[in-house]
Coordinates of C-alpha atoms in Angstrom, one line a residue:
M146 CA -60.1 -19.8 0.5
S147 CA -57.3 -18.9 2.9
S148 CA -57.7 -15.6 4.7
D149 CA -54.1 -14.9 3.6
L150 CA -55.5 -14.4 0.1
L151 CA -58.4 -12.1 1.1
V152 CA -56.4 -8.9 1.0
S153 CA -57.2 -5.5 -0.5
F154 CA -54.3 -5.4 -2.9
P155 CA -54.6 -4.9 -6.7
F156 CA -55.7 -7.8 -8.8
M157 CA -53.2 -9.5 -11.0
T158 CA -54.1 -7.5 -14.1
D159 CA -53.3 -4.2 -12.4
Y160 CA -49.7 -5.2 -11.9
L161 CA -48.8 -5.1 -15.6
K162 CA -49.9 -1.5 -15.7
K163 CA -48.2 -0.7 -12.4
I164 CA -44.9 -2.1 -13.6
L165 CA -45.1 -0.4 -17.0
T166 CA -45.7 2.9 -15.3
S167 CA -43.2 2.5 -12.5
R168 CA -41.0 5.5 -11.7
V169 CA -37.9 3.5 -10.9
Y170 CA -35.8 5.1 -13.7
D171 CA -35.7 8.4 -11.9
V172 CA -32.9 6.8 -9.8
A173 CA -32.3 3.3 -11.0
T174 CA -30.5 2.2 -14.1
E175 CA -31.4 -0.6 -16.6
T176 CA -28.8 -3.1 -15.5
P177 CA -27.1 -5.3 -18.1
L178 CA -28.1 -8.9 -18.9
E179 CA -24.7 -10.5 -19.3
L180 CA -23.5 -13.9 -20.5
A181 CA -21.5 -15.8 -17.9
P182 CA -19.1 -17.6 -20.4
I183 CA -17.2 -19.8 -17.9
L184 CA -20.3 -20.9 -16.0
S185 CA -22.1 -21.4 -19.3
E186 CA -19.4 -23.7 -20.6
K187 CA -19.1 -25.6 -17.3
T188 CA -22.9 -26.2 -17.1
R189 CA -23.3 -26.7 -20.9
N190 CA -26.2 -24.2 -20.9
R191 CA -26.4 -20.5 -21.7
I192 CA -26.4 -18.7 -18.3
L193 CA -27.3 -15.0 -18.3
L194 CA -26.8 -12.8 -15.3
K195 CA -29.1 -9.9 -14.6
R196 CA -26.7 -7.6 -12.9
E197 CA -28.7 -5.8 -10.2
D198 CA -25.5 -5.7 -8.2
M199 CA -24.5 -2.8 -10.5
Q200 CA -27.2 -0.4 -9.2
S201 CA -25.9 2.7 -7.4
V202 CA -26.7 1.1 -4.0
F203 CA -25.4 -2.3 -5.3
S204 CA -28.8 -3.9 -4.9
F205 CA -32.2 -4.1 -6.6
K206 CA -33.9 -2.8 -3.5
L207 CA -33.7 0.8 -4.7
R208 CA -36.4 0.1 -7.4
G209 CA -39.2 -0.8 -5.0
A210 CA -38.3 1.7 -2.3
Y211 CA -38.2 4.6 -4.8
N212 CA -41.4 3.6 -6.7
K213 CA -43.3 3.5 -3.4
M214 CA -42.0 6.8 -2.1
A215 CA -42.4 8.6 -5.4
R216 CA -46.1 7.7 -5.5
L217 CA -46.8 9.1 -2.0
S218 CA -48.8 12.3 -1.8
H219 CA -47.0 15.6 -1.4
K220 CA -48.3 15.7 2.2
Q221 CA -47.0 12.3 3.0
Q222 CA -43.6 13.1 1.5
Q223 CA -43.5 16.3 3.6
K224 CA -44.3 14.4 6.8
G225 CA -41.7 11.8 6.0
V226 CA -41.2 8.0 5.8
I227 CA -39.8 5.4 8.0
C228 CA -38.4 1.9 7.5
A229 CA -36.6 -0.8 9.5
S230 CA -33.6 -2.5 7.8
A231 CA -30.0 -3.4 8.5
G232 CA -29.1 -3.7 4.8
N233 CA -30.0 -3.0 1.2
H234 CA -33.6 -1.8 1.8
A235 CA -32.3 0.9 4.1
Q236 CA -29.8 2.1 1.5
G237 CA -32.6 2.2 -1.1
V238 CA -34.9 4.2 1.1
A239 CA -32.0 6.6 2.0
L240 CA -31.1 7.3 -1.6
A241 CA -34.8 7.7 -2.6
A242 CA -35.3 10.2 0.3
R243 CA -32.3 12.2 -0.9
H244 CA -33.6 12.3 -4.5
L245 CA -37.2 13.2 -3.4
R246 CA -36.1 15.6 -0.7
C247 CA -38.2 13.6 1.6
R248 CA -37.4 13.1 5.3
A249 CA -36.6 9.5 6.2
M250 CA -36.1 7.8 9.5
I251 CA -34.3 4.5 9.2
V252 CA -34.3 2.2 12.2
M253 CA -31.4 -0.2 12.4
P254 CA -30.4 -2.8 15.0
T255 CA -27.7 -1.7 17.5
T256 CA -25.7 -4.7 16.2
T257 CA -25.5 -3.3 12.6
P258 CA -21.8 -3.0 11.5
P259 CA -20.6 0.6 11.2
V260 CA -19.9 0.1 7.5
K261 CA -23.6 -0.4 6.8
V262 CA -24.7 2.5 9.1
N263 CA -22.2 4.8 7.3
A264 CA -23.4 3.6 3.8
V265 CA -27.0 4.5 4.7
S266 CA -25.9 7.9 6.0
A267 CA -23.8 8.6 2.8
H268 CA -26.7 7.7 0.5
G269 CA -29.3 9.7 2.4
G270 CA -27.3 12.8 3.4
E271 CA -29.2 15.4 5.5
Q272 CA -32.6 13.9 4.6
V273 CA -32.0 10.8 6.7
E274 CA -32.1 10.2 10.4
I275 CA -30.7 6.9 11.6
V276 CA -32.1 5.4 14.8
L277 CA -30.3 2.4 16.4
A278 CA -32.7 0.3 18.4
G279 CA -32.8 -3.4 19.6
D280 CA -30.5 -6.3 19.1
S281 CA -32.3 -7.8 16.0
F282 CA -34.3 -6.8 13.0
S283 CA -37.5 -7.8 14.7
D284 CA -36.7 -5.4 17.6
A285 CA -35.9 -2.6 15.2
C286 CA -39.1 -3.2 13.2
E287 CA -41.2 -3.0 16.4
H288 CA -39.6 0.3 17.3
A289 CA -40.1 1.6 13.8
L290 CA -43.8 0.9 13.9
T291 CA -44.0 2.7 17.2
L292 CA -42.2 5.8 15.7
E293 CA -44.5 5.6 12.6
K294 CA -47.6 6.2 14.8
E295 CA -45.8 8.7 17.1
Y296 CA -44.7 11.0 14.2
G297 CA -47.3 10.3 11.6
L298 CA -44.7 8.8 9.1
T299 CA -45.4 6.4 6.2
F300 CA -43.9 3.0 6.7
I301 CA -42.0 1.7 3.6
H302 CA -42.3 -2.0 3.7
P303 CA -39.2 -3.9 2.3
F304 CA -41.4 -6.3 0.2
D305 CA -45.1 -6.6 1.1
D306 CA -46.5 -3.6 -0.7
P307 CA -47.9 -3.4 -4.3
D308 CA -45.8 -0.4 -5.3
V309 CA -42.6 -2.0 -3.9
I310 CA -43.5 -5.2 -5.8
A311 CA -44.2 -3.3 -9.0
G312 CA -40.8 -1.5 -8.7
Q313 CA -39.0 -4.8 -8.4
G314 CA -41.1 -6.2 -11.3
T315 CA -39.4 -3.8 -13.7
I316 CA -36.5 -6.3 -13.6
G317 CA -38.6 -8.8 -15.4
M318 CA -39.6 -6.1 -18.0
E319 CA -36.0 -5.4 -18.7
I320 CA -35.1 -9.1 -19.1
L321 CA -37.6 -9.6 -21.8
R322 CA -36.6 -6.4 -23.6
Q323 CA -32.9 -7.4 -23.4
C324 CA -33.3 -11.0 -24.5
T325 CA -35.6 -11.8 -27.4
D326 CA -34.4 -15.4 -27.6
P327 CA -36.4 -18.2 -26.0
I328 CA -35.7 -18.3 -22.2
H329 CA -36.3 -21.5 -20.4
A330 CA -36.3 -20.2 -16.8
I331 CA -35.6 -17.1 -14.7
F332 CA -34.1 -17.8 -11.3
V333 CA -35.0 -15.3 -8.5
P334 CA -33.8 -15.1 -4.9
V335 CA -36.5 -15.3 -2.4
G336 CA -36.6 -13.6 1.1
G337 CA -39.9 -11.9 1.8
G338 CA -40.9 -12.4 -1.8
G339 CA -41.0 -8.9 -3.2
I340 CA -38.7 -9.4 -6.2
I341 CA -40.1 -12.8 -7.3
A342 CA -43.7 -11.5 -6.9
G343 CA -42.9 -8.6 -9.2
I344 CA -41.0 -10.5 -11.8
A345 CA -43.6 -13.3 -11.9
A346 CA -46.5 -10.8 -12.2
Y347 CA -44.9 -9.4 -15.3
I348 CA -43.4 -12.5 -17.0
K349 CA -46.6 -14.6 -16.7
Q350 CA -48.6 -12.0 -18.5
V351 CA -46.2 -11.3 -21.3
R352 CA -44.4 -14.6 -21.9
P353 CA -46.1 -17.2 -19.7
Q354 CA -44.1 -20.1 -21.2
I355 CA -41.0 -18.9 -19.3
R356 CA -40.6 -20.7 -16.0
V357 CA -40.1 -18.5 -12.9
I358 CA -38.2 -20.4 -10.3
G359 CA -37.6 -19.1 -6.8
V360 CA -34.4 -19.9 -4.8
E361 CA -34.1 -20.2 -1.0
T362 CA -31.6 -21.6 1.4
N363 CA -32.5 -24.8 3.2
D364 CA -32.4 -22.9 6.5
S365 CA -34.5 -19.9 5.3
D366 CA -37.2 -21.6 3.2
A367 CA -40.4 -19.8 4.4
M368 CA -41.8 -19.4 0.9
S369 CA -41.2 -23.1 -0.1
R370 CA -43.0 -24.2 3.1
S371 CA -45.8 -21.8 2.7
I372 CA -46.5 -22.8 -0.9
R373 CA -46.6 -26.5 0.1
A374 CA -48.9 -25.8 3.1
G375 CA -51.2 -23.5 1.1
R376 CA -50.8 -20.8 3.8
R377 CA -48.1 -18.6 5.1
V378 CA -45.8 -20.5 7.5
A379 CA -43.7 -18.7 10.1
L380 CA -40.2 -20.1 10.7
S381 CA -39.0 -20.3 14.3
D382 CA -35.5 -19.2 13.2
V383 CA -33.6 -18.5 10.0
G384 CA -30.0 -19.0 8.8
L385 CA -27.9 -15.9 8.9
F386 CA -25.3 -16.5 6.2
A387 CA -27.4 -15.1 3.4
D388 CA -28.8 -12.4 5.7
G389 CA -30.4 -10.5 2.8
I390 CA -33.1 -13.2 2.5
A391 CA -33.3 -14.3 6.1
V392 CA -37.0 -13.7 6.6
K393 CA -39.1 -15.8 9.0
R394 CA -42.4 -15.1 7.3
V395 CA -43.1 -14.0 3.7
G396 CA -45.6 -11.2 2.9
R397 CA -49.3 -11.7 2.4
E398 CA -49.4 -10.2 -1.1
T399 CA -46.0 -11.7 -2.2
F400 CA -47.3 -15.2 -1.1
R401 CA -50.5 -14.7 -3.0
L402 CA -48.6 -13.9 -6.2
A403 CA -45.9 -16.5 -5.7
R404 CA -48.4 -19.3 -5.0
R405 CA -50.3 -18.5 -8.2
Y406 CA -47.5 -17.7 -10.6
V407 CA -44.2 -19.2 -9.4
D408 CA -43.5 -22.5 -11.2
E409 CA -41.3 -24.1 -8.6
M410 CA -38.9 -23.5 -5.7
V411 CA -35.2 -24.7 -5.5
L412 CA -33.2 -25.0 -2.3
T413 CA -29.5 -24.6 -1.9
E414 CA -27.1 -24.3 1.1
T415 CA -24.1 -22.3 2.3
D416 CA -21.4 -24.2 0.4
G417 CA -23.4 -23.9 -2.9
I418 CA -23.8 -20.1 -2.4
C419 CA -20.0 -19.7 -1.7
A420 CA -19.3 -21.7 -4.9
A421 CA -21.7 -19.4 -6.8
I422 CA -20.0 -16.3 -5.5
K423 CA -16.7 -17.7 -6.9
D424 CA -18.4 -18.6 -10.2
V425 CA -19.6 -15.0 -10.7
F426 CA -16.3 -13.6 -9.7
L427 CA -14.5 -15.7 -12.3
D428 CA -16.9 -14.4 -15.0
T429 CA -17.3 -10.8 -13.9
R430 CA -14.5 -10.0 -11.4
C431 CA -17.3 -8.8 -9.1
V432 CA -17.9 -10.2 -5.6
L433 CA -21.6 -10.7 -4.7
E434 CA -23.1 -10.9 -1.2
P435 CA -24.5 -14.3 -0.3
A436 CA -28.1 -13.4 -1.0
G437 CA -26.9 -11.8 -4.3
A438 CA -25.5 -15.1 -5.5
L439 CA -28.5 -17.2 -4.3
A440 CA -30.1 -17.3 -7.8
V441 CA -26.8 -18.5 -9.4
A442 CA -26.6 -21.3 -6.8
G443 CA -30.2 -22.1 -7.6
V444 CA -29.3 -22.5 -11.3
K445 CA -26.5 -25.0 -10.4
A446 CA -28.7 -26.9 -8.0
Y447 CA -31.5 -27.1 -10.7
L448 CA -29.1 -28.4 -13.3
Q449 CA -27.9 -31.0 -10.9
Q450 CA -31.5 -32.2 -10.6
H451 CA -31.9 -32.0 -14.4
K452 CA -28.7 -33.5 -15.7
S453 CA -30.0 -33.9 -19.2
F454 CA -30.5 -30.2 -19.8
R455 CA -28.3 -28.8 -22.5
N456 CA -28.2 -25.5 -24.4
K457 CA -31.0 -23.9 -22.4
T458 CA -31.1 -20.2 -21.8
L459 CA -31.3 -19.6 -18.0
V460 CA -31.4 -16.2 -16.4
A461 CA -30.2 -15.6 -12.8
I462 CA -30.7 -12.4 -10.9
T463 CA -27.5 -11.3 -9.2
S464 CA -29.4 -9.2 -6.7
G465 CA -26.7 -7.5 -4.5
A466 CA -23.0 -6.9 -3.8
N467 CA -23.1 -5.4 -0.3
I468 CA -20.7 -8.0 1.3
N469 CA -18.7 -7.4 4.4
F470 CA -15.0 -7.8 3.5
D471 CA -14.3 -10.0 6.5
R472 CA -16.7 -12.6 5.1
L473 CA -14.5 -13.3 2.1
R474 CA -12.3 -15.8 4.0
F475 CA -15.3 -17.9 4.9
V476 CA -16.6 -17.8 1.3
A477 CA -13.2 -18.8 -0.1
E478 CA -12.9 -21.8 2.3
H479 CA -16.4 -23.1 1.6
A480 CA -16.5 -22.4 -2.2
D481 CA -14.3 -25.4 -3.2
V482 CA -16.4 -27.8 -1.1
G483 CA -19.6 -26.4 -2.5
E484 CA -18.3 -26.9 -6.0
D485 CA -17.1 -30.4 -5.3
I486 CA -13.5 -29.5 -6.1
E487 CA -12.2 -30.1 -2.5
A488 CA -12.8 -33.2 -0.3
L489 CA -12.0 -33.3 3.5
F490 CA -11.1 -36.5 5.2
A491 CA -10.3 -37.8 8.7
V492 CA -7.9 -40.7 8.4
T493 CA -6.6 -42.9 11.1
I494 CA -3.1 -44.3 10.6
P495 CA -1.1 -46.6 12.9
E496 CA 1.6 -45.0 14.9
T497 CA 4.4 -47.2 13.4
P498 CA 7.5 -46.3 11.5
G499 CA 6.8 -45.6 7.8
S500 CA 3.0 -45.4 8.1
F501 CA 2.9 -41.6 7.7
R502 CA 5.1 -41.9 4.6
R503 CA 3.0 -44.7 3.2
F504 CA -0.2 -42.6 3.6
C505 CA 1.5 -39.7 1.8
E506 CA 2.4 -42.1 -1.1
L507 CA -1.3 -43.0 -1.4
V508 CA -2.1 -39.3 -1.6
G509 CA 0.4 -39.1 -4.4
P510 CA 0.6 -36.0 -6.7
R511 CA -2.8 -34.8 -5.8
H512 CA -3.1 -31.2 -4.9
I513 CA -3.3 -30.9 -1.1
T514 CA -5.3 -28.1 0.3
E515 CA -4.9 -28.8 4.0
F516 CA -2.9 -31.3 6.1
N517 CA -3.2 -31.5 10.0
Y518 CA -1.6 -34.1 12.2
R519 CA -0.5 -34.2 15.8
I520 CA 0.9 -37.2 17.6
S521 CA -1.5 -38.2 20.4
D522 CA -0.9 -41.8 21.6
D523 CA 1.5 -44.6 20.8
R524 CA -1.0 -46.7 18.8
H525 CA -2.9 -44.5 16.4
A526 CA -2.7 -41.1 14.8
H527 CA -5.5 -39.0 13.3
V528 CA -4.9 -37.0 10.2
F529 CA -7.2 -34.2 8.8
V530 CA -6.5 -33.8 5.1
G531 CA -8.1 -31.7 2.3
L532 CA -7.5 -32.8 -1.3
S533 CA -8.5 -31.1 -4.6
I534 CA -10.9 -33.3 -6.6
T535 CA -12.7 -33.1 -9.9
S536 CA -16.0 -34.8 -8.8
R537 CA -17.7 -36.3 -5.8
D538 CA -17.0 -39.7 -7.4
E539 CA -13.3 -39.1 -7.1
A540 CA -13.7 -38.3 -3.4
N541 CA -15.4 -41.7 -3.0
Q542 CA -12.6 -43.4 -4.9
I543 CA -9.9 -41.7 -2.7
A544 CA -11.7 -42.8 0.5
S545 CA -12.0 -46.4 -0.8
T546 CA -8.2 -46.4 -1.6
F547 CA -7.4 -45.3 1.9
E548 CA -9.7 -48.0 3.4
R549 CA -8.2 -50.8 1.2
N550 CA -4.8 -49.9 2.5
H551 CA -5.9 -50.2 6.1
F552 CA -6.4 -46.5 6.8
P553 CA -9.9 -46.0 8.3
T554 CA -11.4 -43.0 6.6
T555 CA -14.3 -40.6 7.2
D556 CA -15.4 -38.2 4.5
L557 CA -16.0 -34.8 6.2
S558 CA -16.6 -32.7 3.1
H559 CA -20.1 -31.8 4.1
D560 CA -19.7 -31.9 7.9
E561 CA -20.3 -28.3 9.2
L562 CA -18.5 -28.9 12.5
S563 CA -15.4 -30.0 10.6
K564 CA -15.4 -27.2 8.2
L565 CA -16.1 -24.4 10.7
H566 CA -14.1 -25.5 13.7
I567 CA -12.3 -28.8 13.8
R568 CA -10.0 -28.1 10.8
H569 CA -8.6 -25.2 12.7
M570 CA -8.2 -27.0 16.0
V571 CA -6.3 -30.2 15.2
G572 CA -3.3 -30.3 17.5
G573 CA -2.6 -29.5 21.1
K574 CA 0.0 -30.6 23.6
S575 CA 1.3 -34.2 23.5
G576 CA 3.1 -36.2 26.2
L577 CA 4.7 -38.2 23.3
A578 CA 6.4 -35.1 21.8
R579 CA 9.5 -35.2 23.9
G580 CA 12.6 -33.9 22.1
E581 CA 10.5 -32.5 19.4
R582 CA 12.0 -29.8 17.0
L583 CA 9.5 -27.4 15.4
Y584 CA 10.3 -25.9 12.1
R585 CA 8.4 -23.6 9.7
F586 CA 9.1 -24.1 6.0
T587 CA 8.1 -22.2 2.9
F588 CA 8.2 -23.8 -0.5
P589 CA 6.8 -23.2 -4.1
E590 CA 3.1 -24.0 -4.3
R591 CA 3.0 -26.6 -7.1
P592 CA 1.6 -30.2 -7.5
G593 CA 3.9 -32.7 -5.9
A594 CA 6.0 -30.2 -3.9
L595 CA 4.7 -31.3 -0.6
M596 CA 5.3 -35.0 -1.4
R597 CA 8.9 -34.3 -2.5
F598 CA 9.4 -32.4 0.7
L599 CA 8.2 -35.4 2.8
S600 CA 10.2 -37.9 0.7
S601 CA 13.5 -36.1 1.4
M602 CA 13.2 -36.9 5.1
R603 CA 14.8 -40.0 6.5
P604 CA 12.2 -42.8 7.3
N605 CA 13.3 -43.1 10.9
W606 CA 12.7 -39.4 11.7
N607 CA 9.4 -39.4 13.5
I608 CA 6.9 -36.7 12.4
S609 CA 5.1 -35.7 15.6
L610 CA 3.3 -32.7 14.2
F611 CA 2.4 -31.6 10.7
H612 CA 0.3 -28.6 9.5
Y613 CA -0.1 -27.4 6.0
R614 CA -2.8 -25.2 4.6
N615 CA -3.2 -23.8 1.1
H616 CA -3.6 -20.1 1.3
G617 CA -4.0 -19.5 -2.5
A618 CA -0.6 -17.9 -2.8
D619 CA 2.4 -18.9 -4.8
Y620 CA 4.2 -20.3 -1.8
G621 CA 3.0 -23.0 0.6
R622 CA 3.7 -22.9 4.3
V623 CA 4.3 -26.0 6.4
L624 CA 4.8 -26.4 10.2
V625 CA 6.6 -29.6 11.1
G626 CA 7.4 -31.2 14.4
L627 CA 10.3 -33.8 14.1
Q628 CA 11.8 -36.2 16.6
I629 CA 15.4 -36.8 15.4
P630 CA 17.7 -39.4 16.9
P631 CA 20.5 -37.6 18.8
D632 CA 23.2 -39.1 16.6
E633 CA 21.6 -37.8 13.4
T634 CA 21.7 -34.1 14.2
A635 CA 24.3 -33.5 11.5
A636 CA 22.2 -35.4 8.9
F637 CA 19.3 -33.2 9.9
R638 CA 21.3 -30.0 9.3
D639 CA 22.2 -31.4 5.9
F640 CA 18.6 -32.0 5.2
L641 CA 17.7 -28.4 6.1
S642 CA 20.3 -27.0 3.7
S643 CA 19.5 -29.5 0.9
T644 CA 15.8 -28.7 0.6
G645 CA 16.5 -25.3 -0.7
Y646 CA 13.4 -24.1 1.1
P647 CA 13.5 -21.2 3.6
C648 CA 12.9 -22.4 7.1
Q649 CA 12.7 -21.0 10.6
N650 CA 13.4 -22.9 13.9
E651 CA 10.3 -22.3 16.1
S652 CA 11.3 -24.7 18.9
H653 CA 11.8 -21.8 21.4
N654 CA 8.8 -19.8 20.3
P655 CA 6.7 -19.0 23.5
V656 CA 3.5 -19.7 21.7
Y657 CA 4.7 -23.2 20.8
K658 CA 5.6 -23.9 24.4
L659 CA 2.2 -22.7 25.6
F660 CA -0.1 -24.5 23.2
L661 CA 1.8 -27.3 21.4
G662 CA 5.0 -28.3 23.4
S663 CA 5.2 -31.4 25.5

């Protein structure tokens, strides 16, 4: 037997009692189990969301932290507790300390955003002392362990502790109380393993026929690898997008429970999480953090693997909503790709009269999400274009159509470099842009509007730069570089007035001259 399993934690049968007698309800609430109607209709299954994002600290972490701290002796509470965290666990410990009037020292990395530091301070009040140390969570944790010994404090582990596990397990107890109908599976996000260990410990003793499925990202899959290997596996690095579950090594006790009672693990990726955040927003008007939407992304990934599933009841834990506002732009940009409703292409077109227009005709009335082009040489032009789609099959059909019409095409929909960087960098100076006029247009955002705009130009007007990006507003914005024959200046003025679209001449803008002008 692996030494990882030889630990002095309670046996499985003890967890049922520990969960049933947990003291989480001194501070936590029984969160609702809500139907997600839009997602349910889309997946043809009954999707229920266990809304842990609705706790007072917007995360389930409060349950385990409080249950652990409430069970400490009076002497331990008087001496105080310590934890290391840059996120939800820190807020849970802080609120618990305030409620129990227990001193708490919370060590956070120096890189922690002020909004999170301020949130911890607000929850804990005078009971909490925040210590900033190190550049990473690992550094902060090492410092916390040093302070634990120095001051005789009790360390509150974020996941690998029986009382913490039992506190999180009350989620499973609530689910079964709230839903008496047959449940096929409960999907649980997995970081260090505390929440899935607690839920599995309860579910498998009360309704063992329900499947408990863990969800990880493909770049933070420590539990999946550990279960396959039969021992705890330490990752060399972890993905940081879903930072709430970015753990290099799962706990000893959480691994023991997961290995024995978790039915399977599902992996997802960044785009899928972003799409899940959007799905939950459409159903609830709440915005989850990436780790908080992980279970929903897991449901969708699972149903992709089991396409014949219909009318099953599936529960997803929405575990947290502590998202930084500045991440929403990234989420919005990746959600459509993750949901396969946007496809990104790199298309090469010949630099000959009419080829740009011919390419646009192939695009037709499809909804364009992004269009980037800059003249580069006198033979070929490269276009970066995003199109709304209804399925991955449609994306393949679009690419085939471009290819058949002699426009070499590369599908970039799942290329990280393209999505993160290249789509924002298409352009630059060009020696072929002599005499270029640069105009910025605004027009109503409706299907076909962009194509009508392009069609109203004369075919001999050379488009030397084109940038369009859908911003989700009612009006689209286009930046166009045009090379107009000298004798057609009057016709160009007529074109500008006939479009009916507001426009601004940017040809003398100093930024244009620095970065785009010839």
